[in-house]
Short mmCIF file of C-alpha atoms and ligand atoms in Angstrom, two decimals:
data_model
loop_
_atom_site.label_atom_id
_atom_site.label_comp_id
_atom_site.label_asym_id
_atom_site.label_seq_id
_atom_site.Cartn_x
_atom_site.Cartn_y
_atom_site.Cartn_z
CA MET A 1 6.13 10.30 -22.82
CA THR A 2 7.48 12.71 -20.22
CA LEU A 3 8.29 11.29 -16.80
CA PHE A 4 9.41 13.13 -13.64
CA ASP A 5 11.47 11.23 -11.05
CA THR A 6 10.70 13.33 -7.96
CA HIS A 7 13.24 11.62 -5.68
CA CYS A 8 16.57 10.33 -6.97
CA HIS A 9 19.88 10.49 -5.06
CA LEU A 10 22.20 11.03 -8.02
CA MET A 11 24.78 12.54 -5.64
CA ASP A 12 25.17 9.12 -3.97
CA GLU A 13 28.63 7.56 -4.29
CA GLN A 14 27.08 4.69 -6.25
CA PHE A 15 26.69 7.10 -9.18
CA SER A 16 30.08 8.81 -8.97
CA ASP A 17 31.51 6.87 -11.94
CA ASP A 18 28.65 6.96 -14.41
CA VAL A 19 26.18 9.75 -13.64
CA ASP A 20 26.38 10.93 -17.28
CA LEU A 21 25.31 7.52 -18.56
CA VAL A 22 22.60 7.21 -15.93
CA ILE A 23 21.11 10.55 -16.98
CA GLN A 24 21.36 9.58 -20.66
CA GLY A 25 19.54 6.35 -19.87
CA ALA A 26 16.86 8.28 -18.00
CA ARG A 27 16.29 10.63 -20.92
CA ALA A 28 16.08 7.70 -23.34
CA ALA A 29 13.32 6.29 -21.11
CA GLY A 30 11.41 9.61 -21.22
CA VAL A 31 12.53 10.89 -17.81
CA LYS A 32 13.00 14.59 -18.50
CA TYR A 33 12.96 15.84 -14.93
CA ILE A 34 14.76 14.64 -11.82
CA VAL A 35 14.89 16.10 -8.30
CA VAL A 36 18.00 15.12 -6.32
CA PRO A 37 17.37 15.37 -2.57
CA ALA A 38 20.28 15.79 -0.16
CA ILE A 39 20.70 14.19 3.25
CA ASP A 40 23.12 16.73 4.80
CA VAL A 41 25.14 19.81 3.79
CA VAL A 42 27.90 17.86 2.03
CA THR A 43 25.43 16.00 -0.19
CA ALA A 44 23.45 19.22 -0.66
CA ARG A 45 26.48 20.82 -2.30
CA ARG A 46 26.98 17.71 -4.43
CA ALA A 47 23.31 17.62 -5.46
CA ILE A 48 23.53 21.25 -6.58
CA ALA A 49 26.74 20.58 -8.53
CA ILE A 50 24.99 17.79 -10.46
CA ALA A 51 21.88 19.91 -11.04
CA GLU A 52 24.07 22.70 -12.47
CA ARG A 53 25.43 20.32 -15.11
CA TYR A 54 22.18 18.96 -16.57
CA GLU A 55 19.02 20.51 -17.94
CA GLY A 56 15.96 19.10 -16.19
CA VAL A 57 17.93 18.04 -13.09
CA TYR A 58 17.21 19.96 -9.87
CA ALA A 59 18.29 19.73 -6.24
CA ALA A 60 16.66 19.74 -2.82
CA VAL A 61 18.68 20.71 0.25
CA GLY A 62 18.11 19.60 3.82
CA ILE A 63 19.14 17.43 6.74
CA HIS A 64 17.75 13.87 6.76
CA PRO A 65 16.61 12.38 10.09
CA GLU A 66 19.46 9.86 9.87
CA SER A 67 21.85 12.85 9.89
CA ALA A 68 19.93 14.68 12.63
CA LYS A 69 22.20 13.97 15.60
CA ASP A 70 24.09 16.98 17.01
CA VAL A 71 23.52 19.18 13.96
CA PRO A 72 25.56 22.38 14.38
CA ALA A 73 23.69 25.67 13.93
CA CYS A 74 25.95 26.58 11.01
CA ASP A 75 24.56 23.61 9.04
CA PHE A 76 21.06 25.09 9.13
CA ASP A 77 22.51 28.41 7.99
CA GLU A 78 24.26 26.63 5.13
CA VAL A 79 21.06 24.84 4.08
CA GLU A 80 19.30 28.21 4.03
CA ARG A 81 22.09 29.80 2.00
CA LEU A 82 22.11 26.91 -0.51
CA ALA A 83 18.30 27.08 -0.78
CA ALA A 84 18.69 30.38 -2.65
CA HIS A 85 20.44 28.62 -5.54
CA GLN A 86 18.49 28.81 -8.79
CA LYS A 87 18.32 25.02 -9.18
CA VAL A 88 17.16 24.28 -5.64
CA VAL A 89 13.42 23.58 -5.77
CA ALA A 90 12.67 22.12 -2.32
CA ILE A 91 13.87 21.57 1.22
CA GLY A 92 14.60 17.87 1.68
CA GLU A 93 14.81 15.28 2.43
CA ILE A 94 13.70 15.95 5.98
CA GLY A 95 11.43 14.07 8.36
CA LEU A 96 11.50 11.38 11.01
CA ASP A 97 12.94 7.87 11.01
CA TYR A 98 12.04 5.69 14.00
CA TYR A 99 13.37 2.56 12.33
CA TRP A 100 17.05 3.58 12.45
CA ASP A 101 16.64 6.04 15.33
CA ALA A 102 19.99 7.61 14.41
CA ALA A 103 19.18 10.57 16.65
CA PRO A 104 16.90 10.70 19.73
CA ARG A 105 13.30 11.23 18.62
CA PRO A 106 12.84 14.67 20.25
CA GLU A 107 16.02 15.78 18.49
CA GLN A 108 14.75 14.48 15.13
CA GLN A 109 11.51 16.38 15.70
CA ALA A 110 13.38 19.59 16.54
CA VAL A 111 15.50 19.29 13.38
CA LEU A 112 12.34 18.74 11.33
CA ARG A 113 10.53 21.71 12.88
CA ARG A 114 13.50 23.97 12.37
CA GLN A 115 13.62 23.06 8.66
CA ILE A 116 9.88 23.60 8.22
CA GLU A 117 10.42 27.12 9.56
CA LEU A 118 13.36 27.48 7.17
CA ALA A 119 11.21 26.29 4.24
CA LYS A 120 8.63 28.94 5.09
CA ARG A 121 11.27 31.69 5.10
CA VAL A 122 12.66 30.65 1.69
CA ASP A 123 9.19 29.74 0.37
CA LEU A 124 10.02 26.25 -0.88
CA PRO A 125 8.01 23.01 -0.58
CA ILE A 126 9.34 20.19 1.60
CA ILE A 127 10.18 16.55 0.84
CA ILE A 128 9.20 14.34 3.78
CA HIS A 129 10.83 11.05 4.78
CA ASN A 130 8.76 8.97 7.21
CA ARG A 131 9.72 5.56 8.52
CA GLU A 132 7.69 4.08 11.36
CA SER A 133 6.98 7.60 12.64
CA THR A 134 3.68 8.41 10.97
CA LYS A 135 1.79 9.83 13.92
CA ASP A 136 4.59 12.20 14.94
CA VAL A 137 5.29 13.27 11.35
CA VAL A 138 1.66 14.23 10.81
CA ASP A 139 1.54 16.03 14.18
CA VAL A 140 4.71 18.01 13.47
CA LEU A 141 3.56 18.94 9.95
CA ARG A 142 0.26 20.14 11.35
CA ASP A 143 1.65 21.97 14.39
CA ALA A 144 4.48 23.63 12.47
CA GLY A 145 2.12 24.92 9.78
CA ALA A 146 3.72 22.96 6.93
CA ALA A 147 0.55 23.51 4.88
CA GLU A 148 1.89 27.00 4.18
CA VAL A 149 4.59 25.54 1.90
CA GLY A 150 3.19 22.08 1.09
CA GLY A 151 5.32 19.26 -0.14
CA VAL A 152 5.46 15.55 -0.77
CA MET A 153 5.33 12.41 1.36
CA HIS A 154 8.05 10.47 -0.43
CA CYS A 155 8.02 6.70 -0.96
CA PHE A 156 4.59 6.47 0.61
CA ASN A 157 3.96 3.18 2.38
CA GLU A 158 1.03 3.92 4.70
CA THR A 159 -2.75 3.61 4.68
CA LEU A 160 -5.24 5.66 2.69
CA ASP A 161 -6.33 7.25 5.96
CA VAL A 162 -2.80 8.60 6.53
CA ALA A 163 -2.62 9.76 2.90
CA GLU A 164 -5.84 11.70 3.41
CA LYS A 165 -4.45 13.44 6.50
CA CYS A 166 -1.34 14.44 4.54
CA MET A 167 -3.33 15.61 1.52
CA ALA A 168 -5.48 17.74 3.84
CA LEU A 169 -2.24 19.48 4.83
CA GLY A 170 -1.51 20.25 1.18
CA PHE A 171 0.82 17.33 0.54
CA TYR A 172 1.29 15.18 -2.52
CA ILE A 173 1.72 11.40 -2.21
CA SER A 174 4.67 9.85 -4.03
CA PHE A 175 5.14 6.16 -4.83
CA GLY A 176 8.37 4.35 -5.66
CA GLY A 177 9.66 0.89 -6.53
CA PRO A 178 7.95 -0.93 -3.63
CA VAL A 179 4.60 -0.47 -5.41
CA THR A 180 5.84 -3.14 -7.85
CA PHE A 181 6.81 -5.70 -5.20
CA LYS A 182 4.86 -8.93 -5.12
CA LYS A 183 3.59 -8.53 -1.56
CA ALA A 184 2.74 -4.83 -1.87
CA GLU A 185 -1.00 -5.27 -2.37
CA ASP A 186 -1.80 -2.69 0.31
CA VAL A 187 0.29 0.10 -1.14
CA ARG A 188 -0.98 -0.67 -4.67
CA GLU A 189 -4.51 -0.34 -3.30
CA VAL A 190 -3.64 3.10 -1.88
CA ALA A 191 -1.94 4.13 -5.14
CA ALA A 192 -5.13 3.23 -6.98
CA GLN A 193 -7.16 5.62 -4.83
CA ILE A 194 -5.10 8.81 -4.58
CA PRO A 195 -6.84 11.65 -6.47
CA ASP A 196 -5.41 12.46 -9.93
CA ASP A 197 -4.07 15.83 -8.85
CA ARG A 198 -2.17 14.55 -5.77
CA ILE A 199 -0.10 11.62 -7.04
CA LEU A 200 3.64 11.64 -7.82
CA ILE A 201 6.20 8.98 -8.76
CA GLU A 202 9.86 8.47 -7.83
CA THR A 203 12.67 5.92 -7.72
CA ASP A 204 14.62 6.84 -4.53
CA SER A 205 17.67 5.65 -6.52
CA PRO A 206 20.06 4.01 -5.79
CA TYR A 207 17.66 2.24 -3.40
CA LEU A 208 14.40 0.35 -3.84
CA SER A 209 14.74 -0.88 -7.41
CA PRO A 210 11.38 -1.96 -8.79
CA HIS A 211 10.59 -5.53 -9.84
CA PRO A 212 12.34 -7.28 -11.69
CA PHE A 213 15.47 -5.38 -10.63
CA ARG A 214 14.89 -5.65 -6.90
CA GLY A 215 18.19 -5.64 -4.97
CA LYS A 216 20.15 -4.05 -7.84
CA ARG A 217 21.25 -0.42 -7.98
CA ASN A 218 18.21 1.61 -8.92
CA GLU A 219 18.30 4.40 -11.49
CA PRO A 220 15.92 7.11 -12.69
CA ALA A 221 15.03 5.34 -15.97
CA ARG A 222 13.15 2.79 -13.86
CA VAL A 223 10.56 5.33 -12.75
CA ARG A 224 8.87 4.12 -15.90
CA LEU A 225 8.25 0.72 -14.26
CA VAL A 226 6.67 2.52 -11.30
CA ALA A 227 4.48 4.50 -13.72
CA GLU A 228 3.42 1.35 -15.57
CA GLN A 229 2.44 -0.43 -12.35
CA ILE A 230 0.44 2.51 -11.02
CA ALA A 231 -1.25 3.09 -14.38
CA GLN A 232 -2.32 -0.55 -14.36
CA VAL A 233 -3.92 -0.42 -10.91
CA ARG A 234 -5.63 2.87 -11.74
CA GLY A 235 -6.92 1.50 -15.01
CA VAL A 236 -5.40 4.25 -17.15
CA ASP A 237 -2.91 4.33 -19.99
CA VAL A 238 0.69 4.82 -18.86
CA ASP A 239 0.91 7.97 -21.03
CA VAL A 240 -1.98 9.47 -19.10
CA LEU A 241 -0.37 8.60 -15.75
CA ALA A 242 2.97 10.02 -16.92
CA ALA A 243 1.39 13.29 -18.07
CA GLN A 244 -0.59 13.59 -14.85
CA THR A 245 2.29 12.93 -12.46
CA THR A 246 4.62 15.23 -14.41
CA ALA A 247 2.07 18.05 -14.32
CA ASN A 248 1.63 17.51 -10.56
CA ALA A 249 5.39 17.59 -9.95
CA LEU A 250 5.73 20.80 -11.98
CA ALA A 251 2.93 22.33 -9.89
CA LEU A 252 4.66 21.35 -6.63
CA PHE A 253 8.26 22.16 -7.60
CA ARG A 254 7.59 25.66 -8.92
CA GLY A 255 11.31 26.27 -9.51
CA VAL A 256 11.47 23.62 -12.25
CA LYS A 257 11.49 25.18 -15.69
CA PRO A 258 9.52 23.23 -18.30
CA TYR A 259 12.00 21.67 -20.69
CA GLY A 260 13.38 23.76 -23.51
CA GLU A 261 12.39 27.11 -21.98
ZN1 ZN B 1 13.71 8.83 2.40
ZN1 ZN B 2 15.66 9.43 -0.30
#
């Protein structure tokens, strides 16, 4: 089985002591590909450094909405410069977060727009974070012409109607650990209905560990539990779901080289 964890923050401090072991564990579980999204320029450099060390591990560079307050112009230049690195396969994670509201909403939107423009210049897909900001995220993606580069709505936790709007803009829908939570009937229902060629899986490690590890540090090996849960609600074998989601991720992240090549 070949699994692809499309969203895994291996550059997080929680992995600084044992990233080697975590990646070994992932490989043993069949996770051959991992994308490590940054949240700012410092973590972007760290994500690239990790990607350089391991086959199958790639980076995304970008400024997260929680880091979107008073971003200096030089940080956008640095993101654009880093985006040229061979192992950078996306701009992310970027988006809007109206739960934490770490920056004023118009400022978050401006930072998002600016990075969509950047993604178009460097021709990379985007990884979108959305928390309690669905309407504005969809509006910005549409108005800024994000369909030109496409991308993924990470850790999707919205309705099928929202998923359809995002898919119409060329986006994939990615599900993480919450799909395994007891009370997550709604998101499981959505995961059951996403078309075969639009669905992705992720862990968002070190956050959002799937059941029965909820509350513990998450790691990429556990994307398998996400795959098993989604396969079950879709009524397919987990091998089929794994093959499908890996093929989709390889189609989206064009910079990822199939293993062994
Ligand atoms: Zn996120
Ligand atoms: Zn994340």
